[in-house]
Amino acid sequence: MQTEAPPLTVVETCGAQIKLAEGRWLIDGISSWWTACHGYNHEHIVEAMQKQLDDMPHVMFGGLTHEPALQLAYRLSTILPGAGSPEALSHIFFSDSGSVAVEVALKMSVQFWRNKGAEKRNRFVAFQHAYHGDTTGAMSVCDPDEGMHALFKGAIPEQIIIELPQTADQLSAFENLLAGGQSEIAGVIIEPLVQGAGGMKFHAAETLGAIREICARSNTLFIADEIATGFGRTGTLFACEQADIVPDIMCIGKALTGGAISMAATAASDRVFNAFLSEDEKSAFMHGPTYMANPLAAAAANASIDLFEDGTALERVALIEAQLKEQLEPCREIAGVEDVRVKGAIGVIQMTEPRNINWLRQRFIEENVWIRPFGDIVYLMPPFIINTDELTALTGAVVTVMNEWSKKTG
Ligand SMILES: *Cc1c(COP(=O)(O)O)cnc(C)c1O
């Protein structure tokens, strides 16, 4: 409270823009933490929610069910990686936020092994720069040294955090780790292709494929956290598609409802599901968020999925990718910029060091754009409906402000 600039009051959103109380509109480069993939107040999503609000905003999901959730579960099972194959993620557990979806995935993995009599398989392998949420279980699989959670060392379960294996040597060390740790390792969790809040680091589809294959060979559960990458952000509907892999368990959230309301889900394969199916009640998966499968959120999610159906959203991502590549390229020449990288509708300026972050944030607001650098990066993740001029305004502001930043000392 003592060091942050006071927040700006927002009174309205529309398309790719945010209106401030003072009357100014900012062009949005963040999509409200990567949720508003179709832009704000999308007519189709708003209409579906208004109709659902009249029928039934909420009803409990224990002993009761409803059409919006049934429809959503069915539709997800037909679009998630591996749909139609024996490995398909056809079992969907709904929750209310991404962190909870990760908690569910972790609990599900531990209980999967317990139900099979492997009581000691309680630990997880995760990667440096990972971010999987802010609840305690999710925190334990985040990068332990990065700003957000370093403070809690010693107070949360200790997991096995390693450098994301990319070289042949690293991959073989990773395979040895899993082979040696089979008695205690329940699963491996990864953000496929793009590690988001831990620094927007990219890895190759081949790397992702190799990690998945090693997990399969070592009989260790592979959990894909697509909360940030899901729903088109990396250029395909899900990042796993680019490596042609199907995880055992997958988490989705953020853009699931098109950014209109909170909802998340944990999807599992038949193999995982079947480990819980038993005459013994104790084998069941026990987790029940009060607002699970909230009908209003499910209606928004169904409407958001409608908007992906004709393929234009992904075409727009490809256009955004090309425009980001071209227009952010000049940043490479700026002193203090180490790297410029683009994947799908994600553009990242990597600085050599975190410097003047509050100054950068303020300058972007003065330029009428909403861009919020963190750590040592400035990034753009605009809504897919952003038009060419609006995106040019965003990249133009990045080039202008980064040039000024470069000349600023201290
Ligand atoms: C945002 C995020 C989460 C946490 O989601 P919340 O809805 O904020 O709890 C988990 N994993 C990834 C990859 C995320 O980007």
Short mmCIF file of C-alpha atoms and ligand atoms in Angstrom, two decimals:
data_model
loop_
_atom_site.label_atom_id
_atom_site.label_comp_id
_atom_site.label_asym_id
_atom_site.label_seq_id
_atom_site.Cartn_x
_atom_site.Cartn_y
_atom_site.Cartn_z
CA MET A 1 0.00 0.00 0.00
CA GLN A 2 2.96 2.27 0.62
CA THR A 3 4.89 1.73 -2.61
CA GLU A 4 2.30 1.07 -5.34
CA ALA A 5 0.68 3.82 -7.38
CA PRO A 6 -3.04 4.15 -6.46
CA PRO A 7 -5.26 2.07 -8.78
CA LEU A 8 -7.18 3.78 -11.57
CA THR A 9 -10.97 3.68 -11.32
CA VAL A 10 -12.60 1.96 -14.30
CA VAL A 11 -16.22 2.73 -15.19
CA GLU A 12 -16.76 0.83 -18.42
CA THR A 13 -15.20 -1.70 -20.78
CA CYS A 14 -15.86 -2.29 -24.47
CA GLY A 15 -14.08 -4.42 -27.07
CA ALA A 16 -10.35 -3.95 -26.50
CA GLN A 17 -10.69 -0.82 -24.39
CA ILE A 18 -11.09 0.25 -20.78
CA LYS A 19 -12.72 3.57 -19.80
CA LEU A 20 -11.41 5.42 -16.77
CA ALA A 21 -13.56 7.50 -14.40
CA GLU A 22 -11.75 10.61 -15.62
CA GLY A 23 -13.17 9.90 -19.10
CA ARG A 24 -10.10 8.57 -20.90
CA TRP A 25 -10.11 5.24 -22.75
CA LEU A 26 -7.06 2.96 -22.52
CA ILE A 27 -6.30 0.32 -25.16
CA ASP A 28 -5.90 -2.95 -23.30
CA GLY A 29 -2.71 -4.98 -23.76
CA ILE A 30 -3.42 -7.49 -20.99
CA SER A 31 -7.00 -8.77 -21.55
CA SER A 32 -7.56 -8.58 -17.78
CA TRP A 33 -4.90 -11.15 -16.95
CA TRP A 34 -5.43 -12.99 -20.26
CA THR A 35 -9.10 -13.76 -19.74
CA ALA A 36 -10.98 -11.48 -22.13
CA CYS A 37 -10.01 -13.36 -25.30
CA HIS A 38 -13.04 -12.12 -27.28
CA GLY A 39 -12.79 -8.61 -25.85
CA TYR A 40 -15.00 -7.03 -23.21
CA ASN A 41 -18.80 -7.07 -23.18
CA HIS A 42 -19.01 -9.42 -26.17
CA GLU A 43 -22.67 -9.32 -27.20
CA HIS A 44 -23.00 -13.11 -27.51
CA ILE A 45 -21.56 -13.79 -24.04
CA VAL A 46 -23.54 -10.98 -22.40
CA GLU A 47 -26.81 -12.22 -23.96
CA ALA A 48 -26.19 -15.81 -22.84
CA MET A 49 -25.47 -14.61 -19.30
CA GLN A 50 -28.52 -12.35 -19.20
CA LYS A 51 -30.75 -15.24 -20.23
CA GLN A 52 -29.14 -17.54 -17.66
CA LEU A 53 -29.50 -14.87 -14.98
CA ASP A 54 -33.27 -14.84 -15.57
CA ASP A 55 -33.54 -18.64 -15.47
CA MET A 56 -31.17 -19.49 -12.63
CA PRO A 57 -28.02 -17.64 -11.52
CA HIS A 58 -26.96 -20.48 -9.24
CA VAL A 59 -27.95 -23.78 -7.73
CA MET A 60 -25.81 -26.22 -5.74
CA PHE A 61 -24.07 -29.01 -7.69
CA GLY A 62 -24.32 -31.77 -5.08
CA GLY A 63 -27.15 -34.19 -5.89
CA LEU A 64 -28.35 -31.73 -8.52
CA THR A 65 -27.18 -30.97 -12.02
CA HIS A 66 -28.18 -28.62 -14.84
CA GLU A 67 -28.03 -28.19 -18.56
CA PRO A 68 -25.41 -25.39 -18.76
CA ALA A 69 -22.85 -27.54 -16.89
CA LEU A 70 -23.74 -30.77 -18.70
CA GLN A 71 -23.45 -29.02 -22.02
CA LEU A 72 -20.16 -27.40 -21.08
CA ALA A 73 -18.62 -30.67 -19.85
CA TYR A 74 -19.68 -32.41 -23.03
CA ARG A 75 -18.37 -29.64 -25.28
CA LEU A 76 -15.04 -29.44 -23.45
CA SER A 77 -14.60 -33.19 -23.84
CA THR A 78 -14.98 -32.75 -27.62
CA ILE A 79 -12.43 -29.92 -27.98
CA LEU A 80 -9.74 -30.77 -25.41
CA PRO A 81 -6.55 -32.46 -26.71
CA GLY A 82 -7.04 -36.11 -27.61
CA ALA A 83 -10.82 -35.80 -28.07
CA GLY A 84 -12.21 -39.05 -29.45
CA SER A 85 -9.09 -41.10 -28.62
CA PRO A 86 -8.77 -43.60 -25.75
CA GLU A 87 -6.62 -41.02 -23.89
CA ALA A 88 -9.29 -38.30 -24.22
CA LEU A 89 -9.90 -35.91 -21.32
CA SER A 90 -13.56 -36.75 -21.07
CA HIS A 91 -14.12 -36.28 -17.33
CA ILE A 92 -14.51 -32.69 -16.18
CA PHE A 93 -14.38 -31.38 -12.60
CA PHE A 94 -15.62 -27.79 -12.30
CA SER A 95 -14.30 -25.29 -9.78
CA ASP A 96 -14.27 -21.55 -9.37
CA SER A 97 -10.70 -20.43 -9.98
CA GLY A 98 -7.48 -21.55 -11.59
CA SER A 99 -5.64 -22.10 -8.31
CA VAL A 100 -8.42 -24.42 -7.15
CA ALA A 101 -8.29 -26.31 -10.47
CA VAL A 102 -4.58 -26.88 -9.77
CA GLU A 103 -5.29 -27.99 -6.17
CA VAL A 104 -7.82 -30.44 -7.59
CA ALA A 105 -5.25 -31.78 -10.08
CA LEU A 106 -2.66 -32.28 -7.32
CA LYS A 107 -5.12 -33.96 -4.94
CA MET A 108 -6.43 -36.11 -7.77
CA SER A 109 -2.89 -37.27 -8.59
CA VAL A 110 -2.04 -38.17 -5.00
CA GLN A 111 -5.33 -40.02 -4.50
CA PHE A 112 -4.94 -41.76 -7.88
CA TRP A 113 -1.83 -43.49 -6.49
CA ARG A 114 -3.37 -44.10 -3.04
CA ASN A 115 -6.32 -45.81 -4.65
CA LYS A 116 -3.79 -48.05 -6.38
CA GLY A 117 -2.00 -48.80 -3.10
CA ALA A 118 0.99 -46.51 -3.75
CA GLU A 119 0.60 -44.43 -0.58
CA LYS A 120 4.00 -42.80 -0.77
CA ARG A 121 3.61 -41.17 -4.18
CA ASN A 122 2.90 -37.72 -2.73
CA ARG A 123 5.39 -35.39 -4.36
CA PHE A 124 5.47 -33.42 -7.59
CA VAL A 125 8.10 -32.37 -10.06
CA ALA A 126 7.70 -28.79 -11.34
CA PHE A 127 9.94 -26.33 -13.14
CA GLN A 128 11.84 -23.14 -12.49
CA HIS A 129 9.85 -20.06 -13.60
CA ALA A 130 6.60 -22.02 -13.17
CA TYR A 131 3.46 -20.34 -11.90
CA HIS A 132 0.43 -22.42 -10.96
CA GLY A 133 -1.54 -20.21 -8.57
CA ASP A 134 -1.56 -18.65 -5.12
CA THR A 135 -3.16 -21.26 -2.84
CA THR A 136 -0.71 -23.27 -0.73
CA GLY A 137 -0.67 -26.49 -2.79
CA ALA A 138 -0.37 -24.52 -6.03
CA MET A 139 2.35 -22.35 -4.47
CA SER A 140 4.38 -25.46 -3.74
CA VAL A 141 4.76 -26.19 -7.48
CA CYS A 142 5.64 -22.59 -8.40
CA ASP A 143 9.22 -21.36 -8.78
CA PRO A 144 10.35 -21.23 -5.14
CA ASP A 145 12.70 -18.28 -5.62
CA GLU A 146 10.55 -15.88 -7.58
CA GLY A 147 9.10 -12.82 -5.89
CA MET A 148 5.52 -13.87 -5.26
CA HIS A 149 6.08 -16.88 -2.99
CA ALA A 150 9.73 -16.92 -1.84
CA LEU A 151 8.55 -15.56 1.50
CA PHE A 152 6.72 -18.80 2.28
CA LYS A 153 9.69 -21.15 2.03
CA GLY A 154 9.48 -23.69 4.83
CA ALA A 155 5.76 -23.15 5.32
CA ILE A 156 4.55 -25.05 2.27
CA PRO A 157 5.16 -28.64 1.11
CA GLU A 158 8.52 -29.05 -0.55
CA GLN A 159 8.35 -30.30 -4.12
CA ILE A 160 11.07 -31.15 -6.60
CA ILE A 161 11.72 -28.03 -8.67
CA ILE A 162 14.19 -28.44 -11.54
CA GLU A 163 15.30 -26.47 -14.56
CA LEU A 164 12.89 -27.18 -17.42
CA PRO A 165 14.77 -29.92 -19.31
CA GLN A 166 15.52 -28.88 -22.89
CA THR A 167 18.85 -30.41 -23.89
CA ALA A 168 19.36 -34.15 -24.41
CA ASP A 169 21.42 -34.30 -21.19
CA GLN A 170 18.76 -32.50 -19.17
CA LEU A 171 16.04 -34.74 -20.58
CA SER A 172 17.96 -37.86 -19.68
CA ALA A 173 18.60 -36.53 -16.15
CA PHE A 174 14.87 -35.83 -15.92
CA GLU A 175 14.10 -39.40 -16.97
CA ASN A 176 16.52 -40.73 -14.33
CA LEU A 177 14.88 -38.55 -11.69
CA LEU A 178 11.45 -39.98 -12.52
CA ALA A 179 12.73 -43.55 -12.70
CA GLY A 180 14.49 -43.20 -9.35
CA GLY A 181 11.64 -41.31 -7.72
CA GLN A 182 8.77 -43.58 -8.73
CA SER A 183 8.11 -44.54 -5.14
CA GLU A 184 7.50 -40.92 -4.13
CA ILE A 185 6.66 -38.89 -7.26
CA ALA A 186 2.95 -38.61 -8.06
CA GLY A 187 3.15 -36.35 -11.09
CA VAL A 188 4.84 -33.69 -13.16
CA ILE A 189 3.11 -30.34 -13.69
CA ILE A 190 3.92 -27.94 -16.52
CA GLU A 191 2.52 -24.89 -18.30
CA PRO A 192 2.76 -26.12 -21.90
CA LEU A 193 4.86 -23.97 -24.30
CA VAL A 194 4.63 -20.74 -22.29
CA GLN A 195 5.40 -20.24 -18.62
CA GLY A 196 3.25 -17.21 -17.89
CA ALA A 197 3.30 -15.29 -14.61
CA GLY A 198 6.77 -16.68 -13.82
CA GLY A 199 8.30 -14.59 -16.61
CA MET A 200 6.71 -15.43 -20.00
CA LYS A 201 9.37 -18.00 -20.92
CA PHE A 202 8.81 -20.12 -24.04
CA HIS A 203 9.92 -23.67 -24.75
CA ALA A 204 9.72 -25.70 -27.95
CA ALA A 205 6.89 -28.08 -28.79
CA GLU A 206 9.55 -30.82 -29.15
CA THR A 207 10.64 -30.22 -25.54
CA LEU A 208 7.05 -30.45 -24.34
CA GLY A 209 6.58 -33.66 -26.34
CA ALA A 210 9.76 -35.19 -24.89
CA ILE A 211 8.72 -34.34 -21.31
CA ARG A 212 5.30 -35.88 -21.85
CA GLU A 213 6.82 -39.04 -23.32
CA ILE A 214 9.26 -39.45 -20.43
CA CYS A 215 6.36 -39.17 -17.97
CA ALA A 216 4.49 -41.89 -19.87
CA ARG A 217 7.55 -44.17 -19.99
CA SER A 218 8.14 -43.63 -16.27
CA ASN A 219 4.50 -44.22 -15.38
CA THR A 220 4.21 -40.77 -13.77
CA LEU A 221 1.10 -38.59 -14.18
CA PHE A 222 1.56 -35.65 -16.55
CA ILE A 223 -0.48 -32.57 -15.60
CA ALA A 224 -0.82 -29.75 -18.14
CA ASP A 225 -1.75 -26.39 -16.63
CA GLU A 226 -3.35 -24.62 -19.61
CA ILE A 227 -5.00 -21.96 -17.47
CA ALA A 228 -2.98 -19.26 -19.26
CA THR A 229 -2.32 -20.97 -22.62
CA GLY A 230 -5.78 -22.47 -23.21
CA PHE A 231 -8.36 -21.05 -25.60
CA GLY A 232 -6.17 -19.90 -28.43
CA ARG A 233 -3.52 -17.77 -26.75
CA THR A 234 -0.51 -19.63 -28.23
CA GLY A 235 -2.02 -20.00 -31.72
CA THR A 236 -3.86 -23.30 -31.30
CA LEU A 237 -6.95 -23.84 -29.16
CA PHE A 238 -4.70 -25.59 -26.60
CA ALA A 239 -0.90 -25.45 -26.45
CA CYS A 240 -0.64 -29.25 -26.10
CA GLU A 241 -1.92 -29.57 -29.68
CA GLN A 242 1.35 -28.13 -31.03
CA ALA A 243 3.26 -31.05 -29.53
CA ASP A 244 0.48 -33.47 -30.44
CA ILE A 245 0.25 -34.70 -26.85
CA VAL A 246 -2.59 -35.54 -24.47
CA PRO A 247 -1.99 -35.01 -20.74
CA ASP A 248 -3.38 -37.32 -18.04
CA ILE A 249 -4.87 -34.32 -16.26
CA MET A 250 -5.39 -30.80 -17.56
CA CYS A 251 -6.32 -27.52 -15.85
CA ILE A 252 -8.19 -24.73 -17.61
CA GLY A 253 -9.50 -21.40 -16.35
CA LYS A 254 -8.86 -17.75 -17.19
CA ALA A 255 -10.31 -17.44 -20.75
CA LEU A 256 -12.78 -20.32 -20.18
CA THR A 257 -15.65 -17.84 -19.76
CA GLY A 258 -14.21 -15.31 -22.20
CA GLY A 259 -13.21 -13.19 -19.21
CA ALA A 260 -16.76 -12.51 -18.05
CA ILE A 261 -16.82 -14.37 -14.74
CA SER A 262 -14.64 -16.75 -12.74
CA MET A 263 -14.69 -20.47 -13.55
CA ALA A 264 -12.10 -23.21 -13.93
CA ALA A 265 -12.01 -26.93 -14.59
CA THR A 266 -9.77 -29.95 -14.15
CA ALA A 267 -10.12 -32.55 -16.91
CA ALA A 268 -9.01 -36.16 -16.57
CA SER A 269 -8.62 -39.20 -18.80
CA ASP A 270 -10.51 -42.50 -18.40
CA ARG A 271 -7.39 -44.00 -16.85
CA VAL A 272 -7.40 -41.42 -14.05
CA PHE A 273 -11.20 -41.48 -13.66
CA ASN A 274 -11.31 -45.27 -13.41
CA ALA A 275 -8.93 -45.28 -10.43
CA PHE A 276 -11.67 -43.54 -8.43
CA LEU A 277 -14.58 -45.70 -9.59
CA SER A 278 -15.19 -48.23 -6.87
CA GLU A 279 -17.70 -49.92 -4.57
CA ASP A 280 -15.69 -48.36 -1.74
CA GLU A 281 -16.86 -44.81 -1.03
CA LYS A 282 -13.42 -43.89 0.26
CA SER A 283 -12.05 -44.23 -3.25
CA ALA A 284 -14.20 -41.34 -4.48
CA PHE A 285 -12.70 -37.96 -5.22
CA MET A 286 -13.82 -35.70 -2.40
CA HIS A 287 -13.67 -32.04 -3.28
CA GLY A 288 -16.67 -29.75 -3.57
CA PRO A 289 -16.35 -26.01 -4.05
CA THR A 290 -19.61 -24.37 -2.93
CA TYR A 291 -20.10 -22.61 -6.27
CA MET A 292 -18.88 -25.49 -8.44
CA ALA A 293 -20.30 -25.52 -11.97
CA ASN A 294 -22.06 -22.19 -11.35
CA PRO A 295 -24.73 -22.02 -14.11
CA LEU A 296 -24.09 -18.35 -14.90
CA ALA A 297 -20.38 -19.04 -15.45
CA ALA A 298 -21.18 -22.20 -17.43
CA ALA A 299 -23.48 -20.19 -19.70
CA ALA A 300 -20.69 -17.67 -20.30
CA ALA A 301 -18.23 -20.48 -21.04
CA ASN A 302 -20.61 -22.14 -23.50
CA ALA A 303 -21.07 -18.81 -25.28
CA SER A 304 -17.31 -18.23 -25.36
CA ILE A 305 -16.76 -21.68 -26.90
CA ASP A 306 -19.42 -20.83 -29.54
CA LEU A 307 -17.21 -17.93 -30.57
CA PHE A 308 -14.28 -20.27 -31.32
CA GLU A 309 -16.37 -22.52 -33.54
CA ASP A 310 -16.04 -20.77 -36.90
CA GLY A 311 -12.24 -20.59 -36.60
CA THR A 312 -11.97 -16.80 -37.01
CA ALA A 313 -10.67 -16.31 -33.45
CA LEU A 314 -7.61 -18.46 -34.20
CA GLU A 315 -7.16 -16.70 -37.56
CA ARG A 316 -7.04 -13.43 -35.65
CA VAL A 317 -4.41 -14.86 -33.31
CA ALA A 318 -2.25 -15.64 -36.36
CA LEU A 319 -2.67 -12.06 -37.62
CA ILE A 320 -1.84 -10.64 -34.16
CA GLU A 321 1.27 -12.87 -34.04
CA ALA A 322 2.49 -11.55 -37.42
CA GLN A 323 1.83 -7.93 -36.41
CA LEU A 324 3.54 -8.33 -33.02
CA LYS A 325 6.59 -9.91 -34.68
CA GLU A 326 6.93 -7.07 -37.15
CA GLN A 327 6.14 -4.14 -34.88
CA LEU A 328 8.04 -5.23 -31.75
CA GLU A 329 11.17 -6.07 -33.75
CA PRO A 330 12.65 -2.51 -33.38
CA CYS A 331 12.82 -3.10 -29.60
CA ARG A 332 15.66 -5.55 -30.20
CA GLU A 333 17.96 -2.59 -30.95
CA ILE A 334 17.19 -0.80 -27.69
CA ALA A 335 19.97 -0.83 -25.06
CA GLY A 336 18.80 -2.76 -21.99
CA VAL A 337 16.56 -5.07 -24.06
CA GLU A 338 17.87 -8.62 -24.08
CA ASP A 339 15.30 -10.37 -26.23
CA VAL A 340 12.02 -9.94 -28.08
CA ARG A 341 9.85 -13.03 -28.41
CA VAL A 342 6.39 -13.67 -29.82
CA LYS A 343 4.17 -16.75 -29.75
CA GLY A 344 0.53 -16.56 -30.81
CA ALA A 345 -1.07 -13.50 -29.25
CA ILE A 346 1.79 -13.06 -26.76
CA GLY A 347 4.55 -10.50 -27.29
CA VAL A 348 7.39 -10.21 -24.78
CA ILE A 349 10.18 -7.66 -24.38
CA GLN A 350 12.81 -9.18 -22.13
CA MET A 351 14.87 -6.55 -20.27
CA THR A 352 18.39 -7.31 -19.06
CA GLU A 353 17.33 -6.30 -15.54
CA PRO A 354 14.16 -5.18 -13.76
CA ARG A 355 14.54 -1.43 -13.71
CA ASN A 356 12.08 1.48 -13.27
CA ILE A 357 9.00 -0.75 -13.42
CA ASN A 358 6.74 1.81 -11.72
CA TRP A 359 7.97 4.51 -14.07
CA LEU A 360 7.22 2.26 -17.07
CA ARG A 361 3.71 1.53 -15.81
CA GLN A 362 2.99 5.23 -15.38
CA ARG A 363 4.36 6.15 -18.83
CA PHE A 364 2.15 3.54 -20.52
CA ILE A 365 -0.94 5.03 -18.86
CA GLU A 366 0.08 8.48 -20.11
CA GLU A 367 0.23 6.93 -23.61
CA ASN A 368 -3.40 5.75 -23.21
CA VAL A 369 -2.51 2.06 -23.17
CA TRP A 370 -2.95 -0.50 -20.41
CA ILE A 371 0.35 -2.38 -20.25
CA ARG A 372 1.67 -3.59 -16.93
CA PRO A 373 5.31 -4.75 -16.91
CA PHE A 374 6.44 -7.06 -14.10
CA GLY A 375 9.82 -8.42 -13.05
CA ASP A 376 12.15 -8.01 -16.03
CA ILE A 377 9.55 -8.08 -18.81
CA VAL A 378 7.11 -5.89 -20.69
CA TYR A 379 4.45 -8.01 -22.38
CA LEU A 380 1.37 -7.74 -24.57
CA MET A 381 -1.50 -10.26 -24.48
CA PRO A 382 -4.30 -8.36 -26.20
CA PRO A 383 -7.89 -9.57 -26.75
CA PHE A 384 -8.16 -11.44 -30.08
CA ILE A 385 -10.76 -8.94 -31.38
CA ILE A 386 -8.29 -6.04 -31.17
CA ASN A 387 -8.14 -4.23 -34.52
CA THR A 388 -4.97 -3.45 -36.46
CA ASP A 389 -4.93 0.23 -35.43
CA GLU A 390 -5.42 -0.52 -31.76
CA LEU A 391 -2.63 -3.10 -31.84
CA THR A 392 -0.39 -0.63 -33.68
CA ALA A 393 -1.09 1.85 -30.87
CA LEU A 394 -0.02 -0.75 -28.29
CA THR A 395 3.21 -1.74 -30.05
CA GLY A 396 3.95 1.93 -30.86
CA ALA A 397 3.64 2.81 -27.18
CA VAL A 398 5.99 -0.07 -26.28
CA VAL A 399 8.65 1.12 -28.76
CA THR A 400 8.35 4.78 -27.68
CA VAL A 401 8.35 4.13 -23.95
CA MET A 402 11.12 1.49 -24.08
CA ASN A 403 13.32 3.94 -25.99
CA GLU A 404 12.77 6.57 -23.30
CA TRP A 405 13.39 3.94 -20.61
CA SER A 406 16.65 2.99 -22.22
CA LYS A 407 17.95 6.56 -22.02
CA LYS A 408 16.80 6.97 -18.44
CA THR A 409 19.55 6.18 -15.97
CA GLY A 410 19.21 4.66 -12.52
C1 LIG B 1 -3.53 -17.54 -13.47
C2 LIG B 1 -2.97 -18.90 -13.41
C3 LIG B 1 -3.32 -19.78 -12.37
C4 LIG B 1 -4.21 -19.38 -11.21
O1 LIG B 1 -5.50 -19.02 -11.62
P1 LIG B 1 -6.41 -18.13 -10.62
O2 LIG B 1 -7.74 -18.09 -11.34
O3 LIG B 1 -5.75 -16.80 -10.53
O4 LIG B 1 -6.48 -18.83 -9.33
C5 LIG B 1 -2.80 -21.06 -12.41
N1 LIG B 1 -1.99 -21.46 -13.41
C6 LIG B 1 -1.64 -20.65 -14.42
C7 LIG B 1 -0.75 -21.16 -15.51
C8 LIG B 1 -2.10 -19.32 -14.45
O5 LIG B 1 -1.72 -18.51 -15.43
#
